[in-house]
Structures are given as structure tokens and as C-alpha cells.
Amino acid sequence: MFADPRPAGKKRPRRHSTLLGRILLWMIVPLFVLWSIGIVITYFISLNIANSPYDRTLASHLRLLRHEVEQQHLSQGVTLSESARTVLAGNAEDTPTTWQILDANGHLMAGDPGIPTPENWAYDIDQIRYRNAILNHRAIRIAYMWGGRDRDGTGFLTVVSEPAEARATLQQEILTGMLTPQLIILPLAAMLAGLGLTQGLEPLSLLQEHMRRRKPSDLSPIRDDLAPAEIVPLISAMNNVLQRLSASIESQRRFVANAAHQLKTPLAGIRTQCEIALREHEPARMRDSLRQLVAGSQRATRLVNQLLLLARAESLDPTQSPTTESLDLNALAAETASGWVDQAIQRGIDLGFESTDQPLPVFGNRTMVQELLNNLIDNALLYTPTGGQVTVRALADGDQSVCLEVQDTGPGIHPDEQSRVFDRFYRILGHEAEGSGLGLAIVREIADHHQASVAFLPPGNHRDPASAGTRLRVTFPRDQIPRTRT
């Protein structure tokens, strides 16, 4: 045995069938099947064509013989007239017709005894029957008819036969004449079909060559002005993919640039505090620098964690079964809110939770929904001053939806900026809270993957909406598996 020269674990490359080969296969195989069926049909047609004239001649001989016998007495023997013998003998090129006369019991009364006797013939008067038989290793054709009566009124069966060689020769000539054009036309048709398909698929080859020559960075749309109508939808779909890929690459580029810009500030602060701490000799000032160093590292850690969470939310695939499960929004919200109680107490903020008595079932990714609520609560605590209130609610919205709601008594968000706060790294000017601008972007990304909507609602407890705090609601579909975004 010979060893496989390929490295262990390397699979043999899969061979893909060509489009031209598949089309030709689906054309030639059915054509070959139809051609085979046509040969069988042609055989029976040629057999019928070859038998018809000979059978008509044999039937004429049968009627002539019956007429001759009806003019005589069978008991005295049968003597054919000169004209009848001439007709039955045929031309020099023909094979003579043999005959016999049988009584009702099948006994020979006159004629050639070597003709095979018809088996179980029907006693239908004036009905000509045909059958094939073998006589002396030669195929013969037999015709017989019951109903003749001689001058004495004796009924008889008239039988005539002739060799079948002439019929077979005629059938072979008919088959040759009918199948020869087909044998010539079929290969020509296959060649012309292959040539036509090759020319018809040339635009695909041109498109392939055009795509191969494009630079990796070239994501411009593919021209379809010279493409046939059948390829235009394919090119349109490819342009759609290129457009989405370009938008994704541009979004990633902006994300990386913004992330680098946002990380530069806390990292520069950490470096500055480290340099200050190295120059300080007084323990008190050194401790202040170290505290600033810890605070800066915490901000950088929080930013990195939010960046990782946003990347994870963007790559979330809701169609995979491990990412979705049945969740009770009541229990999930209560569990998540309880994890922020200590931090709210440290900031002097009253954190409350309101729920309904009925379960709120949804399908979703438990970790992602928790992170969505964590970011809402974190934002609310971050922008709510000491002595303020933050309320988390889980409630039903009719029979089709369930909601998560977070309300705070902070400075609020002006209506003109409510649509922009979901952009990455966007922060409202004038706020003293130190945030990264990623919290609500993460909320929107997770909500989109769960087919949920995010909306700002009026707090309803102050006259000035801009200073009455923020009330944000996320609405999930009840008992529906999230669909894939398009």
C-alpha cells in the first residue's frame, strides 16, 4: 500500500461540477431517454407498416381460396382454378402462399398438412385472424377465417400462410430509413447545444474574470449594462453584498478609530499619574496619584468591557438555538436590578423595582438581555444626582408585547438629542458624569437582535420634559423567537 502524501488532517479539495456540465447533463440524459423510447416506438410503427400491405395481400388470398372452395363439394376434394393457382403462386420474386381447409373439429380436409393448426380459434363468421408461427425453423405468417360452406352446406375453416422474410426485410429497411437521420442528428444536436450553451454562458466567464482582476479594496458596484437579463439579479445581489460589506468595513474603521481615540485619554491619564507618583516623595501626594491611577484604570477597564460587549452584541446570531431561551422578564429584571443595590446605596440613590403579578414570557439571549438592562441602570445611576431615584419596571403592553422600563430623576435628555444618544461615543455636552458614550449604543444593538424597539417616554411627573429625568422603554415581542435581521 502507498502512503498518502498529503499532510495528516488535510482534506482533499472538493471538486465542484461546472454549470455547463450540469446543463448538458440535464439536456443529454433526458434526450437519450426520449431517443430510446423513440426507437421502441419506431420499431412497432415499422412493424405495423411492414405487416399492413402483406396482411392485406394475405387476406385477399384467404377470401379467394374460400370463394373457390365454396363452389365445390369438399367430399369430392378441392381443385383450384387456374387463375386461383396463379394468384396464390405469386410472382417469381414472391414466395408462394400455402393453404389448407379444416373442418369444425380441426381435421384436414384439403391443402398442405404442414401448416400449424390454429389453436382454439373463434367461430366468428367472416372474421379474419392473424398469427405468427414457426415452420421448419422459418417464421411464417398465418391468416384464417371461419364461416365458409361448400355446395353441400358443410362449414370449413380457411387457412393461408406465407414466409415472413419479406416482411422482416421491409421492416429492417423502414427502421434503417427512420433511425439513420436520428443517429446523425442526435450528436449534431448535442454539439450545437454545447456550443450554444458555451456562448450563452460567456457573460459568466467575463464576470468571473472581471471579479478576479478587481483589487481587494475595490468594493464598487459591478456594472450590469452588458449582462443578459438572467444574470442581472445575480449582479444586483452581489452589489448588495458589496454595499453591505463596504458599510460594515467603514463602520468597523470608524469604530476602531473612535475606540483608539477614546482609549487614548484614559491611558494618557494613567501614564501621567504614574509619572507624577514616581516624582512624588510625600506619601500623601503619592496616595492621591495612586487613587487617580486606580480611577483612570477603572474608566479604561469599563470602556474596554463596553467595547467587547458591543462587539459581542454585533456578532450575535439569533438564529442559533443556543442563543435563545424562554425568559421571564419579571424574574430577569428583578435579579438584574438587585445586583445594583449596593452601588446605588453608595451613590445615595433610591433604586426601586416594579413588576406585575403575571409572568412576562419572551424568547431571547439571557446574557444579552441582562447586559441591556445593566447598561440602562448604569446610565441612570451615572446621570442621576445624589438623593435622586431610579425605577426599574417590567410590565405587559397588551397581548403581543412585554416591556422593560428604566426611569430616573436626572437632568434628562432634550428631545432634539434623543435620536443621537444611541450613536457610539456620543455624549451630551454639559454633563459632569464620566461616561464612554457606548451604553445606549449597546442597548440599541441588543434590542435590534431581539426584534425589540427602544423609545423615550415622558416621565409624567414634571412640567418641563427636558429637566424631568429620563424614562426609556424597551418593548419585546411576547412569545416570538427573534427573526434574523436583513
Short mmCIF file of C-alpha atoms in Angstrom, two decimals, residues 71-462:
data_model
loop_
_atom_site.label_atom_id
_atom_site.label_comp_id
_atom_site.label_asym_id
_atom_site.label_seq_id
_atom_site.Cartn_x
_atom_site.Cartn_y
_atom_site.Cartn_z
CA GLN A 71 -68.06 -23.54 -55.40
CA GLN A 72 -67.11 -27.20 -54.85
CA HIS A 73 -68.02 -30.32 -52.87
CA LEU A 74 -65.46 -30.95 -50.12
CA SER A 75 -66.34 -34.60 -50.06
CA GLN A 76 -65.02 -34.89 -53.63
CA GLY A 77 -61.79 -32.97 -52.93
CA VAL A 78 -60.70 -29.46 -53.79
CA THR A 79 -59.44 -28.42 -57.20
CA LEU A 80 -58.41 -24.80 -57.64
CA SER A 81 -58.92 -22.92 -60.84
CA GLU A 82 -56.01 -21.83 -62.97
CA SER A 83 -56.42 -18.18 -62.02
CA ALA A 84 -56.54 -19.04 -58.28
CA ARG A 85 -53.36 -21.12 -58.56
CA THR A 86 -51.68 -18.26 -60.37
CA VAL A 87 -52.64 -15.74 -57.70
CA LEU A 88 -51.58 -17.99 -54.82
CA ALA A 89 -48.31 -18.86 -56.53
CA GLY A 90 -47.41 -15.15 -56.76
CA ASN A 91 -44.70 -13.61 -58.93
CA ALA A 92 -41.28 -15.08 -59.46
CA GLU A 93 -39.90 -12.81 -56.76
CA ASP A 94 -42.64 -13.75 -54.27
CA THR A 95 -42.89 -16.80 -52.07
CA PRO A 96 -45.96 -18.92 -52.90
CA THR A 97 -48.83 -18.93 -50.47
CA THR A 98 -49.67 -22.31 -48.92
CA TRP A 99 -53.19 -23.19 -47.78
CA GLN A 100 -55.39 -25.75 -46.09
CA ILE A 101 -59.07 -26.39 -45.40
CA LEU A 102 -60.14 -27.71 -41.95
CA ASP A 103 -63.48 -28.91 -40.70
CA ALA A 104 -65.13 -27.75 -37.46
CA ASN A 105 -63.05 -30.21 -35.41
CA GLY A 106 -59.73 -29.08 -36.94
CA HIS A 107 -59.31 -32.11 -39.20
CA LEU A 108 -57.59 -31.54 -42.51
CA MET A 109 -59.96 -31.68 -45.45
CA ALA A 110 -57.66 -30.35 -48.19
CA GLY A 111 -54.42 -28.48 -48.72
CA ASP A 112 -50.97 -28.53 -47.10
CA PRO A 113 -50.90 -30.58 -43.88
CA GLY A 114 -47.65 -28.93 -42.69
CA ILE A 115 -49.23 -25.60 -41.77
CA PRO A 116 -49.57 -25.35 -37.97
CA THR A 117 -53.20 -25.70 -36.99
CA PRO A 118 -54.60 -22.56 -35.28
CA GLU A 119 -55.18 -23.18 -31.60
CA ASN A 120 -58.62 -22.51 -30.12
CA TRP A 121 -59.87 -20.39 -32.99
CA ALA A 122 -63.06 -18.41 -32.55
CA TYR A 123 -66.09 -19.47 -34.59
CA ASP A 124 -66.83 -15.90 -35.61
CA ILE A 125 -68.13 -15.85 -39.12
CA ASP A 126 -66.19 -13.80 -41.69
CA GLN A 127 -63.62 -12.59 -39.06
CA ILE A 128 -60.04 -12.81 -40.34
CA ARG A 129 -57.48 -13.68 -37.67
CA TYR A 130 -53.69 -13.47 -37.90
CA ARG A 131 -50.94 -15.24 -36.00
CA ASN A 132 -47.21 -15.83 -36.23
CA ALA A 133 -45.75 -19.31 -36.17
CA ILE A 134 -42.58 -21.31 -36.87
CA LEU A 135 -42.47 -23.90 -39.66
CA ASN A 136 -39.27 -25.81 -40.41
CA HIS A 137 -37.26 -23.25 -38.46
CA ARG A 138 -38.69 -20.44 -40.54
CA ALA A 139 -41.03 -17.70 -39.39
CA ILE A 140 -44.37 -17.66 -41.17
CA ARG A 141 -47.49 -15.50 -41.06
CA ILE A 142 -50.86 -17.27 -40.91
CA ALA A 143 -54.34 -15.90 -41.68
CA TYR A 144 -57.52 -17.91 -41.08
CA MET A 145 -61.25 -17.35 -41.22
CA TRP A 146 -64.27 -19.46 -40.22
CA GLY A 147 -67.64 -19.33 -41.93
CA GLY A 148 -67.19 -20.84 -45.37
CA ARG A 149 -69.68 -23.50 -46.66
CA ASP A 150 -69.37 -25.75 -49.68
CA ARG A 151 -72.21 -26.76 -52.01
CA ASP A 152 -73.30 -29.40 -49.52
CA GLY A 153 -73.51 -26.80 -46.69
CA THR A 154 -70.52 -28.18 -44.83
CA GLY A 155 -68.75 -25.50 -42.77
CA PHE A 156 -65.00 -25.18 -43.02
CA LEU A 157 -62.05 -23.11 -41.77
CA THR A 158 -59.89 -21.47 -44.42
CA VAL A 159 -56.17 -21.10 -43.62
CA VAL A 160 -53.41 -19.47 -45.69
CA SER A 161 -49.75 -18.82 -44.76
CA GLU A 162 -46.62 -17.29 -46.24
CA PRO A 163 -42.99 -16.90 -45.07
CA ALA A 164 -42.17 -13.75 -43.07
CA GLU A 165 -38.76 -12.99 -44.61
CA ALA A 166 -40.08 -10.34 -46.91
CA ARG A 167 -41.86 -8.62 -44.04
CA ALA A 168 -38.68 -8.66 -41.93
CA THR A 169 -36.68 -7.21 -44.82
CA LEU A 170 -39.20 -4.41 -45.30
CA GLN A 171 -39.27 -3.69 -41.56
CA GLN A 172 -35.46 -3.50 -41.45
CA GLU A 173 -35.45 -1.08 -44.38
CA ILE A 174 -38.06 1.09 -42.67
CA LEU A 175 -36.11 1.09 -39.39
CA THR A 176 -32.90 1.96 -41.22
CA GLY A 177 -34.59 4.81 -43.04
CA MET A 178 -36.15 6.21 -39.87
CA LEU A 179 -33.25 5.75 -37.42
CA THR A 180 -30.35 6.80 -39.64
CA PRO A 181 -31.33 10.50 -39.63
CA GLN A 182 -31.79 10.33 -35.86
CA LEU A 183 -28.33 8.83 -35.36
CA ILE A 184 -26.86 11.68 -37.40
CA ILE A 185 -28.98 14.48 -35.92
CA LEU A 186 -28.60 13.50 -32.23
CA PRO A 187 -24.79 14.00 -31.98
CA LEU A 188 -25.07 17.18 -34.05
CA ALA A 189 -27.82 18.45 -31.75
CA ALA A 190 -25.66 17.70 -28.69
CA MET A 191 -22.70 19.51 -30.25
CA LEU A 192 -24.81 22.51 -31.19
CA ALA A 193 -26.36 22.57 -27.70
CA GLY A 194 -22.91 22.52 -26.10
CA LEU A 195 -21.70 25.28 -28.44
CA GLY A 196 -24.80 27.36 -27.76
CA LEU A 197 -24.50 26.94 -24.01
CA THR A 198 -20.80 27.82 -24.13
CA GLN A 199 -21.59 31.03 -25.97
CA GLY A 200 -24.58 31.71 -23.71
CA LEU A 201 -22.51 31.30 -20.54
CA GLU A 202 -19.71 33.52 -21.79
CA PRO A 203 -21.01 36.51 -19.74
CA LEU A 204 -20.43 34.43 -16.59
CA SER A 205 -16.83 33.82 -17.64
CA LEU A 206 -16.39 37.53 -18.31
CA LEU A 207 -17.90 38.33 -14.91
CA GLN A 208 -15.56 35.83 -13.26
CA GLU A 209 -12.54 37.36 -15.00
CA HIS A 210 -13.69 40.86 -14.05
CA MET A 211 -14.06 39.87 -10.39
CA ARG A 212 -10.63 38.18 -10.42
CA ARG A 213 -8.96 41.36 -11.70
CA ARG A 214 -10.56 43.59 -9.05
CA LYS A 215 -8.38 44.78 -6.20
CA PRO A 216 -9.21 43.51 -2.70
CA SER A 217 -10.05 47.05 -1.64
CA ASP A 218 -12.33 47.70 -4.63
CA LEU A 219 -15.91 47.38 -3.35
CA SER A 220 -17.53 49.48 -6.06
CA PRO A 221 -20.73 48.13 -7.70
CA ILE A 222 -20.40 45.75 -10.63
CA ARG A 223 -21.70 47.07 -13.94
CA ASP A 224 -24.68 45.19 -15.36
CA ASP A 225 -25.31 47.19 -18.55
CA LEU A 226 -23.78 44.48 -20.77
CA ALA A 227 -25.06 41.49 -18.80
CA PRO A 228 -28.03 39.39 -20.01
CA ALA A 229 -31.30 39.67 -18.15
CA GLU A 230 -30.82 36.31 -16.39
CA ILE A 231 -27.57 37.47 -14.75
CA VAL A 232 -28.79 40.92 -13.72
CA PRO A 233 -30.45 39.62 -10.47
CA LEU A 234 -27.17 37.84 -9.59
CA ILE A 235 -25.16 41.01 -10.17
CA SER A 236 -27.71 43.00 -8.19
CA ALA A 237 -27.38 40.57 -5.27
CA MET A 238 -23.58 40.77 -5.47
CA ASN A 239 -23.73 44.57 -5.50
CA ASN A 240 -25.97 44.42 -2.44
CA VAL A 241 -23.41 42.23 -0.67
CA LEU A 242 -20.60 44.57 -1.71
CA GLN A 243 -22.57 47.55 -0.44
CA ARG A 244 -23.20 45.92 2.92
CA LEU A 245 -19.59 44.77 3.13
CA SER A 246 -18.40 48.31 2.37
CA ALA A 247 -20.72 49.72 5.02
CA SER A 248 -19.52 47.10 7.52
CA ILE A 249 -15.86 47.83 6.82
CA GLU A 250 -16.47 51.56 7.09
CA SER A 251 -18.36 51.06 10.35
CA GLN A 252 -15.50 48.94 11.73
CA ARG A 253 -12.98 51.54 10.63
CA ARG A 254 -14.89 54.29 12.41
CA PHE A 255 -15.34 52.05 15.43
CA VAL A 256 -11.61 51.29 15.66
CA ALA A 257 -10.72 54.96 15.19
CA ASN A 258 -13.22 56.08 17.82
CA ALA A 259 -12.14 53.32 20.22
CA ALA A 260 -8.50 54.29 19.81
CA HIS A 261 -9.40 57.92 20.40
CA GLN A 262 -11.46 57.10 23.49
CA LEU A 263 -8.76 54.82 24.94
CA LYS A 264 -6.04 57.38 24.34
CA THR A 265 -7.36 59.75 27.02
CA PRO A 266 -7.57 57.32 29.99
CA LEU A 267 -4.27 55.68 29.01
CA ALA A 268 -2.58 59.09 28.82
CA GLY A 269 -4.05 59.94 32.22
CA ILE A 270 -2.76 56.69 33.71
CA ARG A 271 0.69 57.38 32.31
CA THR A 272 0.65 60.93 33.68
CA GLN A 273 -0.38 59.78 37.15
CA CYS A 274 2.34 57.13 37.09
CA GLU A 275 4.97 59.76 36.23
CA ILE A 276 3.65 62.08 38.98
CA ALA A 277 3.69 59.24 41.51
CA LEU A 278 7.29 58.43 40.60
CA ARG A 279 8.36 62.07 41.18
CA GLU A 280 6.47 62.48 44.49
CA HIS A 281 8.28 61.92 47.77
CA GLU A 282 5.44 62.78 50.13
CA PRO A 283 3.26 59.75 50.94
CA ALA A 284 0.01 61.79 50.92
CA ARG A 285 0.53 63.15 47.41
CA MET A 286 1.71 59.74 46.24
CA ARG A 287 -1.51 58.17 47.54
CA ASP A 288 -3.54 60.84 45.70
CA SER A 289 -1.72 59.98 42.48
CA LEU A 290 -2.32 56.28 43.07
CA ARG A 291 -6.04 56.90 43.67
CA GLN A 292 -6.19 58.83 40.40
CA LEU A 293 -4.31 55.96 38.80
CA VAL A 294 -6.89 53.44 40.07
CA ALA A 295 -9.77 55.65 38.90
CA GLY A 296 -8.22 56.01 35.46
CA SER A 297 -7.66 52.26 35.16
CA GLN A 298 -11.27 51.65 36.20
CA ARG A 299 -12.50 54.01 33.47
CA ALA A 300 -10.27 52.30 30.91
CA THR A 301 -11.44 48.86 32.06
CA ARG A 302 -15.09 49.92 31.84
CA LEU A 303 -14.52 51.30 28.32
CA VAL A 304 -12.78 48.12 27.18
CA ASN A 305 -15.55 45.96 28.66
CA GLN A 306 -18.19 48.01 26.88
CA LEU A 307 -16.27 47.77 23.61
CA LEU A 308 -16.10 43.99 23.96
CA LEU A 309 -19.80 43.84 24.83
CA LEU A 310 -20.70 45.95 21.79
CA ALA A 311 -18.61 43.70 19.54
CA ARG A 312 -20.31 40.64 21.02
CA ALA A 313 -23.74 42.17 20.50
CA GLU A 314 -22.93 42.93 16.87
CA SER A 315 -21.87 39.32 16.23
CA LEU A 316 -24.87 37.83 17.99
CA ASP A 317 -26.73 35.32 15.79
CA PRO A 318 -30.33 34.96 16.98
CA THR A 319 -30.99 32.05 14.59
CA GLN A 320 -28.75 29.66 16.55
CA SER A 321 -30.66 27.68 19.14
CA PRO A 322 -28.07 28.11 21.96
CA THR A 323 -28.53 31.90 21.82
CA THR A 324 -32.25 31.85 22.60
CA GLU A 325 -34.24 30.50 25.50
CA SER A 326 -37.53 31.13 27.23
CA LEU A 327 -37.19 34.00 29.69
CA ASP A 328 -39.46 35.51 32.32
CA LEU A 329 -38.82 39.23 32.11
CA ASN A 330 -40.16 39.74 35.65
CA ALA A 331 -37.63 37.42 37.25
CA LEU A 332 -34.78 38.53 35.00
CA ALA A 333 -35.36 42.25 35.72
CA ALA A 334 -35.64 41.63 39.48
CA GLU A 335 -32.43 39.60 39.55
CA THR A 336 -30.50 42.17 37.48
CA ALA A 337 -31.77 45.19 39.45
CA SER A 338 -30.84 43.58 42.77
CA GLY A 339 -27.21 43.44 41.65
CA TRP A 340 -27.08 47.26 41.53
CA VAL A 341 -28.50 47.92 45.00
CA ASP A 342 -25.10 48.28 46.74
CA GLN A 343 -23.79 50.66 44.11
CA ALA A 344 -26.99 52.75 44.30
CA ILE A 345 -26.67 52.96 48.11
CA GLN A 346 -23.04 54.10 47.78
CA ARG A 347 -24.16 56.91 45.47
CA GLY A 348 -27.10 57.87 47.69
CA ILE A 349 -29.72 56.96 45.06
CA ASP A 350 -33.02 55.22 45.73
CA LEU A 351 -33.18 52.20 43.35
CA GLY A 352 -36.64 50.63 43.11
CA PHE A 353 -38.25 47.79 41.15
CA GLU A 354 -41.86 47.49 39.99
CA SER A 355 -43.37 44.39 38.36
CA THR A 356 -46.68 42.77 37.51
CA ASP A 357 -48.19 39.68 39.07
CA GLN A 358 -48.31 37.78 35.80
CA PRO A 359 -45.26 36.25 34.10
CA LEU A 360 -43.82 38.08 31.09
CA PRO A 361 -42.51 35.34 28.76
CA VAL A 362 -40.14 36.21 25.93
CA PHE A 363 -37.56 34.34 23.85
CA GLY A 364 -34.06 35.75 23.84
CA ASN A 365 -30.44 35.53 24.88
CA ARG A 366 -30.39 35.73 28.67
CA THR A 367 -26.89 37.22 28.93
CA MET A 368 -27.58 39.87 26.30
CA VAL A 369 -30.91 40.93 27.80
CA GLN A 370 -29.20 41.22 31.20
CA GLU A 371 -26.47 43.38 29.67
CA LEU A 372 -29.13 45.56 28.04
CA LEU A 373 -30.75 46.19 31.42
CA ASN A 374 -27.35 46.61 33.11
CA ASN A 375 -26.45 49.41 30.70
CA LEU A 376 -29.80 51.13 31.23
CA ILE A 377 -29.42 51.01 35.03
CA ASP A 378 -25.75 52.03 34.84
CA ASN A 379 -26.62 55.06 32.69
CA ALA A 380 -29.46 56.02 35.02
CA LEU A 381 -27.25 55.79 38.13
CA LEU A 382 -24.44 57.64 36.37
CA TYR A 383 -26.55 60.66 35.43
CA THR A 384 -28.83 60.79 38.50
CA PRO A 385 -27.58 63.11 41.27
CA THR A 386 -27.29 62.07 44.92
CA GLY A 387 -30.73 61.85 46.55
CA GLY A 388 -32.44 61.02 43.26
CA GLN A 389 -34.48 57.98 42.28
CA VAL A 390 -34.11 55.24 39.66
CA THR A 391 -37.02 52.90 38.99
CA VAL A 392 -36.87 49.64 37.02
CA ARG A 393 -40.16 48.26 35.71
CA ALA A 394 -41.24 45.06 33.97
CA LEU A 395 -44.75 45.29 32.54
CA ALA A 396 -47.04 43.96 29.83
CA ASP A 397 -48.05 46.02 26.81
CA GLY A 398 -51.20 44.34 25.51
CA ASP A 399 -51.30 40.71 24.42
CA GLN A 400 -48.41 40.89 21.96
CA SER A 401 -45.61 42.73 23.79
CA VAL A 402 -43.78 42.97 27.12
CA CYS A 403 -41.62 45.87 28.26
CA LEU A 404 -38.56 46.76 30.31
CA GLU A 405 -38.54 50.32 31.55
CA VAL A 406 -35.93 52.39 33.43
CA GLN A 407 -36.81 55.85 34.76
CA ASP A 408 -34.56 58.28 36.61
CA THR A 409 -34.78 61.79 38.08
CA GLY A 410 -31.60 63.05 36.45
CA PRO A 411 -31.19 66.07 34.15
CA GLY A 412 -33.00 64.33 31.30
CA ILE A 413 -32.28 64.34 27.58
CA HIS A 414 -33.56 67.08 25.32
CA PRO A 415 -35.89 65.78 22.55
CA ASP A 416 -33.51 67.09 19.87
CA GLU A 417 -30.75 64.82 21.16
CA GLN A 418 -32.78 61.70 21.94
CA SER A 419 -32.12 60.24 18.49
CA ARG A 420 -28.36 60.85 18.71
CA VAL A 421 -27.65 59.33 22.11
CA PHE A 422 -27.75 55.85 20.52
CA ASP A 423 -24.69 56.68 18.37
CA ARG A 424 -21.39 55.26 19.51
CA PHE A 425 -19.25 57.53 21.69
CA TYR A 426 -21.85 60.31 21.58
CA ARG A 427 -22.05 62.25 24.84
CA ILE A 428 -24.29 65.18 25.72
CA LEU A 429 -22.30 68.32 26.36
CA GLY A 430 -22.65 69.99 29.74
CA HIS A 431 -22.99 66.80 31.80
CA GLU A 432 -20.41 66.24 34.50
CA ALA A 433 -20.86 62.44 34.56
CA GLU A 434 -17.96 60.49 33.06
CA GLY A 435 -19.32 58.06 30.53
CA SER A 436 -17.96 56.41 27.40
CA GLY A 437 -20.96 57.04 25.15
CA LEU A 438 -21.43 53.32 24.46
CA GLY A 439 -24.17 52.34 26.91
CA LEU A 440 -27.21 53.23 24.79
CA ALA A 441 -25.47 52.06 21.60
CA ILE A 442 -25.17 48.63 23.22
CA VAL A 443 -28.85 48.81 24.25
CA ARG A 444 -29.94 49.57 20.68
CA GLU A 445 -27.74 46.81 19.21
CA ILE A 446 -29.07 44.13 21.59
CA ALA A 447 -32.66 45.34 21.11
CA ASP A 448 -32.33 45.10 17.32
CA HIS A 449 -31.11 41.50 17.56
CA HIS A 450 -34.18 40.64 19.65
CA GLN A 451 -36.62 42.45 17.34
CA ALA A 452 -37.32 44.88 20.18
CA SER A 453 -37.94 48.63 19.96
CA VAL A 454 -36.40 51.35 22.14
CA ALA A 455 -38.25 54.60 22.82
CA PHE A 456 -38.15 57.58 25.18
CA LEU A 457 -41.37 58.28 27.09
CA PRO A 458 -42.34 61.42 29.01
CA PRO A 459 -41.66 60.93 32.76
CA GLY A 460 -45.07 62.36 33.58
CA ASN A 461 -44.23 63.98 36.90
CA HIS A 462 -42.80 67.40 35.92
#
